[in-house]
PDB file of C-alpha atoms and ligand atoms in Angstrom:
ATOM      1  CA  MET A  25      -1.888 238.565 135.104  1.00 72.00           C
ATOM      2  CA  SER A  26      -3.274 242.580 136.005  1.00 85.00           C
ATOM      3  CA  GLU A  27      -5.916 243.732 133.503  1.00 90.00           C
ATOM      4  CA  SER A  28      -3.348 246.803 133.174  1.00 94.00           C
ATOM      5  CA  LYS A  29      -0.410 245.752 132.884  1.00 97.00           C
ATOM      6  CA  ILE A  30      -1.269 243.526 129.629  1.00 97.00           C
ATOM      7  CA  ASN A  31      -3.220 246.862 128.774  1.00 97.00           C
ATOM      8  CA  GLU A  32      -0.201 248.847 128.609  1.00 98.00           C
ATOM      9  CA  ALA A  33       1.864 246.421 127.025  1.00 98.00           C
ATOM     10  CA  ALA A  34      -0.683 246.121 124.422  1.00 98.00           C
ATOM     11  CA  GLU A  35      -0.628 250.228 123.873  1.00 98.00           C
ATOM     12  CA  ILE A  36       3.024 250.097 123.329  1.00 98.00           C
ATOM     13  CA  ILE A  37       3.043 247.267 120.383  1.00 98.00           C
ATOM     14  CA  ASN A  38       0.171 249.253 119.514  1.00 98.00           C
ATOM     15  CA  ASN A  39       1.575 252.233 118.660  1.00 97.00           C
ATOM     16  CA  SER A  40       5.508 250.491 117.293  1.00 97.00           C
ATOM     17  CA  GLU A  41       5.586 250.025 114.106  1.00 96.00           C
ATOM     18  CA  ASN A  42       9.875 248.401 115.029  1.00 98.00           C
ATOM     19  CA  ILE A  43       9.407 246.000 117.582  1.00 98.00           C
ATOM     20  CA  VAL A  44      12.766 243.037 117.808  1.00 98.00           C
ATOM     21  CA  VAL A  45      11.985 239.422 119.627  1.00 98.00           C
ATOM     22  CA  PHE A  46      14.293 238.127 122.070  1.00 98.00           C
ATOM     23  CA  SER A  47      13.561 234.985 123.448  1.00 98.00           C
ATOM     24  CA  GLY A  48      15.538 232.163 124.855  1.00 97.00           C
ATOM     25  CA  ALA A  49      14.329 228.075 126.159  1.00 95.00           C
ATOM     26  CA  GLY A  50      11.982 229.689 127.997  1.00 96.00           C
ATOM     27  CA  ILE A  51       9.711 230.612 125.364  1.00 98.00           C
ATOM     28  CA  SER A  52       9.533 226.864 124.149  1.00 97.00           C
ATOM     29  CA  THR A  53       9.347 224.361 127.450  1.00 95.00           C
ATOM     30  CA  GLU A  54       5.255 224.837 126.356  1.00 97.00           C
ATOM     31  CA  SER A  55       6.108 223.527 123.678  1.00 97.00           C
ATOM     32  CA  GLY A  56       7.180 220.659 125.817  1.00 93.00           C
ATOM     33  CA  ILE A  57      11.125 221.671 125.725  1.00 93.00           C
ATOM     34  CA  PRO A  58      12.543 221.508 129.487  1.00 90.00           C
ATOM     35  CA  ASP A  59      14.635 224.740 129.663  1.00 88.00           C
ATOM     36  CA  PHE A  60      17.447 224.790 131.495  1.00 80.00           C
ATOM     37  CA  ARG A  61      15.923 225.006 135.183  1.00 72.00           C
ATOM     38  CA  SER A  62      12.611 222.399 134.449  1.00 70.00           C
ATOM     39  CA  GLU A  63      13.004 219.464 136.682  1.00 74.00           C
ATOM     40  CA  GLY A  64      13.275 215.571 135.019  1.00 71.00           C
ATOM     41  CA  GLY A  65      13.867 217.384 131.340  1.00 73.00           C
ATOM     42  CA  ILE A  66      17.011 216.624 129.602  1.00 76.00           C
ATOM     43  CA  TRP A  67      19.168 218.714 130.864  1.00 77.00           C
ATOM     44  CA  SER A  68      19.194 217.250 134.379  1.00 81.00           C
ATOM     45  CA  LYS A  69      20.199 213.595 133.367  1.00 86.00           C
ATOM     46  CA  TYR A  70      22.781 214.917 131.399  1.00 90.00           C
ATOM     47  CA  ASP A  71      26.271 217.081 132.594  1.00 90.00           C
ATOM     48  CA  LEU A  72      26.330 219.516 130.298  1.00 88.00           C
ATOM     49  CA  SER A  73      29.610 220.579 132.063  1.00 91.00           C
ATOM     50  CA  TYR A  74      30.965 217.725 130.213  1.00 95.00           C
ATOM     51  CA  HIS A  75      28.321 216.409 127.227  1.00 95.00           C
ATOM     52  CA  GLY A  76      27.465 219.666 126.356  1.00 95.00           C
ATOM     53  CA  ASN A  77      31.719 221.125 126.001  1.00 97.00           C
ATOM     54  CA  TYR A  78      33.511 221.966 123.294  1.00 97.00           C
ATOM     55  CA  TYR A  79      37.025 220.096 124.681  1.00 97.00           C
ATOM     56  CA  VAL A  80      35.336 217.075 124.862  1.00 97.00           C
ATOM     57  CA  PHE A  81      34.124 216.495 122.128  1.00 98.00           C
ATOM     58  CA  LEU A  82      37.212 217.481 120.415  1.00 97.00           C
ATOM     59  CA  GLU A  83      38.848 214.341 122.633  1.00 97.00           C
ATOM     60  CA  ASN A  84      35.188 211.728 121.816  1.00 97.00           C
ATOM     61  CA  PRO A  85      31.988 212.810 120.141  1.00 98.00           C
ATOM     62  CA  LYS A  86      30.168 210.201 121.149  1.00 98.00           C
ATOM     63  CA  PRO A  87      28.925 211.841 124.704  1.00 97.00           C
ATOM     64  CA  PHE A  88      27.908 215.216 122.837  1.00 97.00           C
ATOM     65  CA  TRP A  89      25.940 212.682 119.638  1.00 97.00           C
ATOM     66  CA  THR A  90      24.515 210.612 123.268  1.00 96.00           C
ATOM     67  CA  MET A  91      22.541 213.414 125.037  1.00 94.00           C
ATOM     68  CA  HIS A  92      21.963 215.176 120.780  1.00 95.00           C
ATOM     69  CA  ASN A  93      20.274 212.562 119.516  1.00 95.00           C
ATOM     70  CA  GLU A  94      17.823 212.354 122.498  1.00 93.00           C
ATOM     71  CA  LEU A  95      17.388 215.773 121.810  1.00 92.00           C
ATOM     72  CA  THR A  96      17.029 215.809 118.734  1.00 93.00           C
ATOM     73  CA  ASP A  97      14.505 213.991 118.917  1.00 92.00           C
ATOM     74  CA  GLN A  98      12.436 215.339 121.286  1.00 93.00           C
ATOM     75  CA  LEU A  99      12.835 218.806 119.273  1.00 95.00           C
ATOM     76  CA  GLU A 100      11.657 217.107 116.243  1.00 94.00           C
ATOM     77  CA  ASN A 101       8.006 215.553 117.776  1.00 94.00           C
ATOM     78  CA  ALA A 102       7.689 219.484 119.666  1.00 97.00           C
ATOM     79  CA  GLU A 103       5.593 221.875 118.035  1.00 98.00           C
ATOM     80  CA  PRO A 104       4.832 225.601 118.117  1.00 98.00           C
ATOM     81  CA  ASN A 105       2.737 227.421 121.356  1.00 98.00           C
ATOM     82  CA  GLU A 106       0.712 230.614 121.385  1.00 98.00           C
ATOM     83  CA  ALA A 107       4.092 232.390 121.732  1.00 98.00           C
ATOM     84  CA  HIS A 108       5.694 231.844 118.048  1.00 98.00           C
ATOM     85  CA  LYS A 109       2.552 231.642 116.823  1.00 98.00           C
ATOM     86  CA  SER A 110       1.300 235.170 118.207  1.00 98.00           C
ATOM     87  CA  ILE A 111       5.263 236.958 116.916  1.00 98.00           C
ATOM     88  CA  ALA A 112       4.769 235.160 113.828  1.00 98.00           C
ATOM     89  CA  GLU A 113       1.031 236.882 113.314  1.00 98.00           C
ATOM     90  CA  LEU A 114       2.476 240.370 114.546  1.00 98.00           C
ATOM     91  CA  GLU A 115       5.929 240.283 111.773  1.00 98.00           C
ATOM     92  CA  LYS A 116       2.549 239.990 109.196  1.00 98.00           C
ATOM     93  CA  MET A 117       1.531 242.573 110.986  1.00 97.00           C
ATOM     94  CA  GLY A 118       4.414 244.781 110.594  1.00 97.00           C
ATOM     95  CA  LYS A 119       5.550 245.271 113.962  1.00 98.00           C
ATOM     96  CA  VAL A 120       8.037 242.745 114.104  1.00 98.00           C
ATOM     97  CA  LYS A 121      11.119 243.184 111.952  1.00 98.00           C
ATOM     98  CA  ALA A 122      13.508 240.181 113.549  1.00 98.00           C
ATOM     99  CA  VAL A 123      13.715 237.757 115.562  1.00 98.00           C
ATOM    100  CA  ILE A 124      16.784 236.741 117.938  1.00 98.00           C
ATOM    101  CA  THR A 125      16.889 233.533 119.453  1.00 97.00           C
ATOM    102  CA  GLN A 126      18.867 231.563 121.949  1.00 96.00           C
ATOM    103  CA  ASN A 127      16.978 229.262 121.576  1.00 96.00           C
ATOM    104  CA  VAL A 128      18.417 226.133 119.176  1.00 96.00           C
ATOM    105  CA  ASP A 129      14.532 224.724 117.904  1.00 97.00           C
ATOM    106  CA  MET A 130      13.794 226.211 115.209  1.00 97.00           C
ATOM    107  CA  LEU A 131      10.708 226.790 116.772  1.00 98.00           C
ATOM    108  CA  HIS A 132      10.001 230.112 115.654  1.00 98.00           C
ATOM    109  CA  GLN A 133      10.658 229.301 111.972  1.00 98.00           C
ATOM    110  CA  ARG A 134       7.644 226.254 111.748  1.00 97.00           C
ATOM    111  CA  ALA A 135       5.580 229.197 113.764  1.00 98.00           C
ATOM    112  CA  GLY A 136       5.784 230.946 110.305  1.00 98.00           C
ATOM    113  CA  SER A 137       8.696 233.731 111.606  1.00 98.00           C
ATOM    114  CA  GLY A 138      10.464 234.765 108.901  1.00 98.00           C
ATOM    115  CA  LYS A 139       7.644 234.157 106.105  1.00 97.00           C
ATOM    116  CA  TYR A 140       5.896 237.056 105.908  1.00 95.00           C
ATOM    117  CA  LYS A 141       8.259 239.489 105.424  1.00 97.00           C
ATOM    118  CA  ASN A 142      11.366 237.771 105.139  1.00 96.00           C
ATOM    119  CA  ILE A 143      12.018 239.012 108.390  1.00 98.00           C
ATOM    120  CA  PRO A 144      15.797 238.161 109.558  1.00 98.00           C
ATOM    121  CA  ILE A 145      15.587 235.863 112.924  1.00 98.00           C
ATOM    122  CA  TYR A 146      18.949 235.240 114.680  1.00 98.00           C
ATOM    123  CA  GLU A 147      20.101 231.958 116.386  1.00 97.00           C
ATOM    124  CA  LEU A 148      22.644 233.389 118.519  1.00 95.00           C
ATOM    125  CA  HIS A 149      24.215 229.396 119.456  1.00 94.00           C
ATOM    126  CA  GLY A 150      22.796 228.131 116.203  1.00 95.00           C
ATOM    127  CA  SER A 151      20.817 225.653 115.168  1.00 94.00           C
ATOM    128  CA  TYR A 152      20.215 221.786 115.231  1.00 95.00           C
ATOM    129  CA  LYS A 153      19.225 221.217 112.034  1.00 93.00           C
ATOM    130  CA  LYS A 154      22.569 222.824 110.083  1.00 95.00           C
ATOM    131  CA  LEU A 155      25.828 220.139 110.709  1.00 97.00           C
ATOM    132  CA  GLU A 156      29.568 220.465 109.699  1.00 97.00           C
ATOM    133  CA  CYS A 157      32.962 219.149 109.495  1.00 98.00           C
ATOM    134  CA  ILE A 158      35.051 220.397 112.136  1.00 97.00           C
ATOM    135  CA  LYS A 159      38.086 219.910 110.555  1.00 98.00           C
ATOM    136  CA  CYS A 160      37.173 220.731 106.817  1.00 98.00           C
ATOM    137  CA  GLY A 161      34.098 223.033 107.308  1.00 97.00           C
ATOM    138  CA  LYS A 162      32.333 221.000 104.910  1.00 98.00           C
ATOM    139  CA  GLU A 163      28.138 221.373 105.368  1.00 98.00           C
ATOM    140  CA  TYR A 164      25.656 218.811 106.187  1.00 98.00           C
ATOM    141  CA  GLU A 165      21.856 218.452 107.036  1.00 97.00           C
ATOM    142  CA  LEU A 166      21.126 216.459 109.900  1.00 95.00           C
ATOM    143  CA  ASP A 167      18.406 214.365 107.620  1.00 94.00           C
ATOM    144  CA  GLU A 168      21.878 213.534 105.652  1.00 96.00           C
ATOM    145  CA  VAL A 169      24.067 212.055 108.270  1.00 97.00           C
ATOM    146  CA  ASP A 170      23.412 208.975 110.669  1.00 97.00           C
ATOM    147  CA  THR A 171      24.214 210.264 113.654  1.00 96.00           C
ATOM    148  CA  LYS A 172      22.761 207.028 115.649  1.00 95.00           C
ATOM    149  CA  ASN A 173      23.262 204.098 114.099  1.00 96.00           C
ATOM    150  CA  VAL A 174      27.445 205.181 114.652  1.00 97.00           C
ATOM    151  CA  GLU A 175      29.432 206.051 117.728  1.00 97.00           C
ATOM    152  CA  TYR A 176      29.760 209.544 116.319  1.00 98.00           C
ATOM    153  CA  PRO A 177      29.337 210.866 112.815  1.00 98.00           C
ATOM    154  CA  VAL A 178      32.474 211.714 110.359  1.00 98.00           C
ATOM    155  CA  CYS A 179      32.480 213.554 107.455  1.00 98.00           C
ATOM    156  CA  ASP A 180      32.671 211.966 104.595  1.00 97.00           C
ATOM    157  CA  LYS A 181      35.476 213.858 102.865  1.00 98.00           C
ATOM    158  CA  CYS A 182      37.874 213.726 105.184  1.00 98.00           C
ATOM    159  CA  SER A 183      36.608 211.487 107.981  1.00 98.00           C
ATOM    160  CA  GLY A 184      36.796 214.760 110.506  1.00 98.00           C
ATOM    161  CA  PHE A 185      34.174 214.441 113.519  1.00 98.00           C
ATOM    162  CA  ILE A 186      30.822 216.172 112.007  1.00 98.00           C
ATOM    163  CA  LYS A 187      29.022 218.423 115.381  1.00 98.00           C
ATOM    164  CA  PRO A 188      25.690 220.312 114.720  1.00 97.00           C
ATOM    165  CA  LYS A 189      26.653 224.386 114.336  1.00 95.00           C
ATOM    166  CA  VAL A 190      25.007 224.693 118.177  1.00 96.00           C
ATOM    167  CA  ILE A 191      27.609 226.362 120.745  1.00 95.00           C
ATOM    168  CA  LEU A 192      28.882 224.214 122.913  1.00 96.00           C
ATOM    169  CA  PHE A 193      30.215 224.723 126.242  1.00 93.00           C
ATOM    170  CA  GLY A 194      33.573 226.427 125.332  1.00 94.00           C
ATOM    171  CA  GLU A 195      32.886 228.336 122.245  1.00 94.00           C
ATOM    172  CA  SER A 196      32.097 231.993 121.638  1.00 90.00           C
ATOM    173  CA  LEU A 197      28.800 232.483 119.481  1.00 89.00           C
ATOM    174  CA  PRO A 198      29.741 234.015 115.686  1.00 87.00           C
ATOM    175  CA  LEU A 199      30.830 237.691 116.121  1.00 90.00           C
ATOM    176  CA  GLY A 200      28.932 238.740 112.649  1.00 95.00           C
ATOM    177  CA  VAL A 201      25.650 237.195 113.873  1.00 95.00           C
ATOM    178  CA  LEU A 202      25.972 238.874 117.143  1.00 95.00           C
ATOM    179  CA  ASN A 203      26.305 242.095 115.607  1.00 96.00           C
ATOM    180  CA  ALA A 204      24.356 242.549 113.155  1.00 98.00           C
ATOM    181  CA  ALA A 205      21.169 241.348 116.023  1.00 97.00           C
ATOM    182  CA  LEU A 206      22.364 244.749 118.181  1.00 97.00           C
ATOM    183  CA  ASN A 207      21.959 246.198 115.415  1.00 98.00           C
ATOM    184  CA  ALA A 208      18.563 245.272 114.686  1.00 98.00           C
ATOM    185  CA  VAL A 209      18.399 246.009 118.432  1.00 98.00           C
ATOM    186  CA  ARG A 210      19.258 249.640 117.823  1.00 98.00           C
ATOM    187  CA  LYS A 211      17.234 250.009 115.412  1.00 98.00           C
ATOM    188  CA  ALA A 212      13.777 249.080 117.457  1.00 98.00           C
ATOM    189  CA  ASN A 213      11.429 251.523 118.656  1.00 97.00           C
ATOM    190  CA  CYS A 214      10.594 248.205 121.096  1.00 98.00           C
ATOM    191  CA  LEU A 215      12.147 244.783 122.833  1.00 98.00           C
ATOM    192  CA  ILE A 216       9.436 241.828 124.122  1.00 98.00           C
ATOM    193  CA  MET A 217      12.330 239.763 125.894  1.00 98.00           C
ATOM    194  CA  VAL A 218      10.477 235.763 126.129  1.00 98.00           C
ATOM    195  CA  GLY A 219      11.623 233.046 128.345  1.00 97.00           C
ATOM    196  CA  SER A 220      15.118 234.252 129.034  1.00 96.00           C
ATOM    197  CA  SER A 221      16.513 234.099 132.647  1.00 94.00           C
ATOM    198  CA  LEU A 222      19.603 236.801 130.986  1.00 95.00           C
ATOM    199  CA  LEU A 223      22.089 235.295 132.652  1.00 92.00           C
ATOM    200  CA  VAL A 224      24.437 234.277 129.789  1.00 87.00           C
ATOM    201  CA  SER A 225      25.978 236.405 127.873  1.00 87.00           C
ATOM    202  CA  PRO A 226      26.972 238.439 126.217  1.00 87.00           C
ATOM    203  CA  ALA A 227      23.325 237.464 124.729  1.00 87.00           C
ATOM    204  CA  ASN A 228      21.659 238.802 127.734  1.00 92.00           C
ATOM    205  CA  SER A 229      23.372 242.344 126.643  1.00 95.00           C
ATOM    206  CA  VAL A 230      20.464 242.279 123.673  1.00 97.00           C
ATOM    207  CA  PRO A 231      18.024 244.530 126.956  1.00 97.00           C
ATOM    208  CA  LEU A 232      20.999 246.623 127.798  1.00 97.00           C
ATOM    209  CA  ILE A 233      21.715 247.775 124.141  1.00 98.00           C
ATOM    210  CA  ALA A 234      17.808 248.381 124.170  1.00 98.00           C
ATOM    211  CA  LYS A 235      17.715 250.815 126.664  1.00 98.00           C
ATOM    212  CA  GLU A 236      20.414 252.496 125.789  1.00 97.00           C
ATOM    213  CA  SER A 237      18.612 253.645 122.630  1.00 97.00           C
ATOM    214  CA  GLY A 238      15.453 254.291 123.958  1.00 97.00           C
ATOM    215  CA  SER A 239      13.775 251.337 123.375  1.00 98.00           C
ATOM    216  CA  LYS A 240      10.592 250.680 125.454  1.00 98.00           C
ATOM    217  CA  ILE A 241      10.809 247.000 127.174  1.00 98.00           C
ATOM    218  CA  ILE A 242       8.288 244.303 127.486  1.00 98.00           C
ATOM    219  CA  PHE A 243       9.555 241.716 129.429  1.00 98.00           C
ATOM    220  CA  ILE A 244       7.522 238.054 130.196  1.00 98.00           C
ATOM    221  CA  ASN A 245       9.005 235.025 131.671  1.00 97.00           C
ATOM    222  CA  ASN A 246       7.837 233.371 134.873  1.00 95.00           C
ATOM    223  CA  GLU A 247       9.906 234.328 137.303  1.00 95.00           C
ATOM    224  CA  SER A 248      12.302 237.805 138.046  1.00 96.00           C
ATOM    225  CA  THR A 249      14.765 238.036 136.311  1.00 96.00           C
ATOM    226  CA  ILE A 250      18.645 239.359 136.818  1.00 96.00           C
ATOM    227  CA  MET A 251      17.486 242.553 134.613  1.00 97.00           C
ATOM    228  CA  ASP A 252      13.969 243.624 135.298  1.00 98.00           C
ATOM    229  CA  ASP A 253      14.452 247.552 135.852  1.00 98.00           C
ATOM    230  CA  LEU A 254      15.282 247.681 132.420  1.00 98.00           C
ATOM    231  CA  ALA A 255      11.992 246.643 131.225  1.00 98.00           C
ATOM    232  CA  ASP A 256       9.115 249.416 130.547  1.00 98.00           C
ATOM    233  CA  ILE A 257       6.624 246.716 131.407  1.00 98.00           C
ATOM    234  CA  VAL A 258       7.221 242.800 133.219  1.00 98.00           C
ATOM    235  CA  LEU A 259       4.247 240.715 133.096  1.00 98.00           C
ATOM    236  CA  GLN A 260       5.195 237.657 134.719  1.00 97.00           C
ATOM    237  CA  GLY A 261       4.115 234.122 133.891  1.00 97.00           C
ATOM    238  CA  LYS A 262       4.158 231.223 131.432  1.00 97.00           C
ATOM    239  CA  ALA A 263       4.617 232.510 127.427  1.00 98.00           C
ATOM    240  CA  GLY A 264       1.804 231.210 125.788  1.00 98.00           C
ATOM    241  CA  GLU A 265      -1.238 232.078 127.916  1.00 97.00           C
ATOM    242  CA  ILE A 266      -0.147 236.209 127.908  1.00 98.00           C
ATOM    243  CA  PHE A 267       0.264 236.086 124.319  1.00 98.00           C
ATOM    244  CA  THR A 268      -2.852 234.766 123.413  1.00 98.00           C
ATOM    245  CA  GLU A 269      -4.739 238.211 125.894  1.00 97.00           C
ATOM    246  CA  LEU A 270      -1.955 240.723 124.595  1.00 98.00           C
ATOM    247  CA  MET A 271      -3.177 239.425 120.731  1.00 98.00           C
ATOM    248  CA  LYS A 272      -6.609 240.121 122.108  1.00 97.00           C
ATOM    249  CA  LYS A 273      -6.196 243.658 122.644  1.00 97.00           C
ATOM    250  CA  ILE A 274      -3.230 244.191 119.727  1.00 96.00           C
ATOM    251  CA  LYS A 275      -4.785 245.663 116.552  1.00 85.00           C
TER     252      LYS A 275
HETATM  253  P1  NAD B  18      17.263 229.164 130.906  1.00 89.48           P
HETATM  254  O1  NAD B  18      16.490 228.254 130.827  1.00 89.48           O
HETATM  255  O2  NAD B  18      18.143 229.916 131.801  1.00 89.48           O
HETATM  256  O3  NAD B  18      16.106 230.541 131.689  1.00 89.48           O
HETATM  257  C1  NAD B  18      14.898 230.612 130.953  1.00 89.48           C
HETATM  258  C2  NAD B  18      14.451 231.143 131.887  1.00 89.48           C
HETATM  259  O4  NAD B  18      12.347 230.897 131.115  1.00 89.48           O
HETATM  260  C3  NAD B  18      14.053 231.160 132.582  1.00 89.48           C
HETATM  261  O5  NAD B  18      14.130 232.623 133.727  1.00 89.48           O
HETATM  262  C4  NAD B  18      12.027 230.276 133.716  1.00 89.48           C
HETATM  263  O6  NAD B  18      11.728 230.587 134.309  1.00 89.48           O
HETATM  264  C5  NAD B  18      12.191 231.207 131.893  1.00 89.48           C
HETATM  265  N1  NAD B  18      11.129 230.101 131.784  1.00 89.48           N
HETATM  266  C6  NAD B  18      10.105 228.932 131.935  1.00 89.48           C
HETATM  267  N2  NAD B  18       8.754 228.467 131.396  1.00 89.48           N
HETATM  268  C7  NAD B  18       8.110 229.345 131.069  1.00 89.48           C
HETATM  269  C8  NAD B  18       7.197 229.521 130.048  1.00 89.48           C
HETATM  270  N3  NAD B  18       6.721 229.145 130.076  1.00 89.48           N
HETATM  271  N4  NAD B  18       6.888 231.414 130.049  1.00 89.48           N
HETATM  272  C9  NAD B  18       7.611 232.006 130.591  1.00 89.48           C
HETATM  273  N5  NAD B  18       9.644 232.068 131.069  1.00 89.48           N
HETATM  274  C10 NAD B  18       9.497 229.899 131.325  1.00 89.48           C
HETATM  275  O7  NAD B  18      17.155 230.329 129.355  1.00 89.48           O
HETATM  276  P2  NAD B  18      18.164 231.104 127.996  1.00 89.48           P
HETATM  277  O8  NAD B  18      17.896 232.221 129.087  1.00 89.48           O
HETATM  278  O9  NAD B  18      17.542 230.592 127.136  1.00 89.48           O
HETATM  279  O10 NAD B  18      19.950 230.269 128.392  1.00 89.48           O
HETATM  280  C11 NAD B  18      19.949 228.519 128.526  1.00 89.48           C
HETATM  281  C12 NAD B  18      20.513 228.480 126.948  1.00 89.48           C
HETATM  282  O11 NAD B  18      20.019 226.950 127.158  1.00 89.48           O
HETATM  283  C13 NAD B  18      20.644 229.357 126.258  1.00 89.48           C
HETATM  284  O12 NAD B  18      22.028 229.088 125.610  1.00 89.48           O
HETATM  285  C14 NAD B  18      19.510 228.189 125.043  1.00 89.48           C
HETATM  286  O13 NAD B  18      20.346 228.383 124.087  1.00 89.48           O
HETATM  287  C15 NAD B  18      19.886 226.421 125.520  1.00 89.48           C
HETATM  288  N6  NAD B  18      18.648 226.141 125.446  1.00 89.48           N
HETATM  289  C16 NAD B  18      17.861 226.072 124.240  1.00 89.48           C
HETATM  290  C17 NAD B  18      16.814 225.085 124.391  1.00 89.48           C
HETATM  291  C18 NAD B  18      16.016 225.273 123.160  1.00 89.48           C
HETATM  292  O14 NAD B  18      16.142 225.732 122.279  1.00 89.48           O
HETATM  293  N7  NAD B  18      14.559 225.449 122.968  1.00 89.48           N
HETATM  294  C19 NAD B  18      16.420 224.153 125.632  1.00 89.48           C
HETATM  295  C20 NAD B  18      17.384 225.114 126.339  1.00 89.48           C
HETATM  296  C21 NAD B  18      18.185 225.743 126.964  1.00 89.48           C
HETATM  297 ZN1   ZN B  19      35.731 217.335 106.801  1.00 89.48          ZN
END
């Protein structure tokens, strides 16, 4: 990673008082949670178009829950890494004003995001800890429901299927959350994108909106993305390592 690019990115961050962070699965791989591309990870074991498909779930929730229970164990054992922690630190410094994430792992919150200045965390694809009955809408916390010693969990009120409030394939995003997130991007003067292939729509409209509203744009990703041309600076490498270098230069 070239020192001069790190310096340029640090200068943008030092001059920004309204930063929005936009993260994807790549920010959490250093915490041991595989992204869709990691070989040997949980995603290579399951067929997402089947186990993670909403219409399959409606017919039979068992394949989904088999996969999700395994994922949940991984998420519960993961710890936030330097990238998550630096973003929380930047909130503490009054710089980061919102976090938008495609992840369901809650590692931003566990690193402290949202605690220091009460900034919003927009979870575009939901969170693994919140569950709901798809028939009557009753909400549950993951800890309140036995998801493992049953074929699949059902609602104690109406016997409907219980599903985590994560967006499955075939479901659409909650528009309210997406709109609120895009509004935060419109008000920001800097967007930091971390660990996303930017292939998933409509979440990938975030960098486009940032560009449209004249924001500075920093990309931090292990590989190039289809939207690198939008960025003022592209820092290619591991997010945890890059944030560690960057934070040494942030005042
Ligand atoms: P993606 O898997 O499509 O892309 C991840 C990107 O991050 C890749 O370009 C990869 O090169 C990069 N990357 C991997 N490790 C990195 C690191 N250490 N530092 C920097 N970059 C790194 O992820 P996506 O764009 O978020 O889309 C995947 C979808 O899957 C999302 O909808 C998300 O909800 C879901 N997902 C979530 C989790 C999670 O909650 N942690 C994990 C896997 C998938
Ligand atoms: Zn119910």
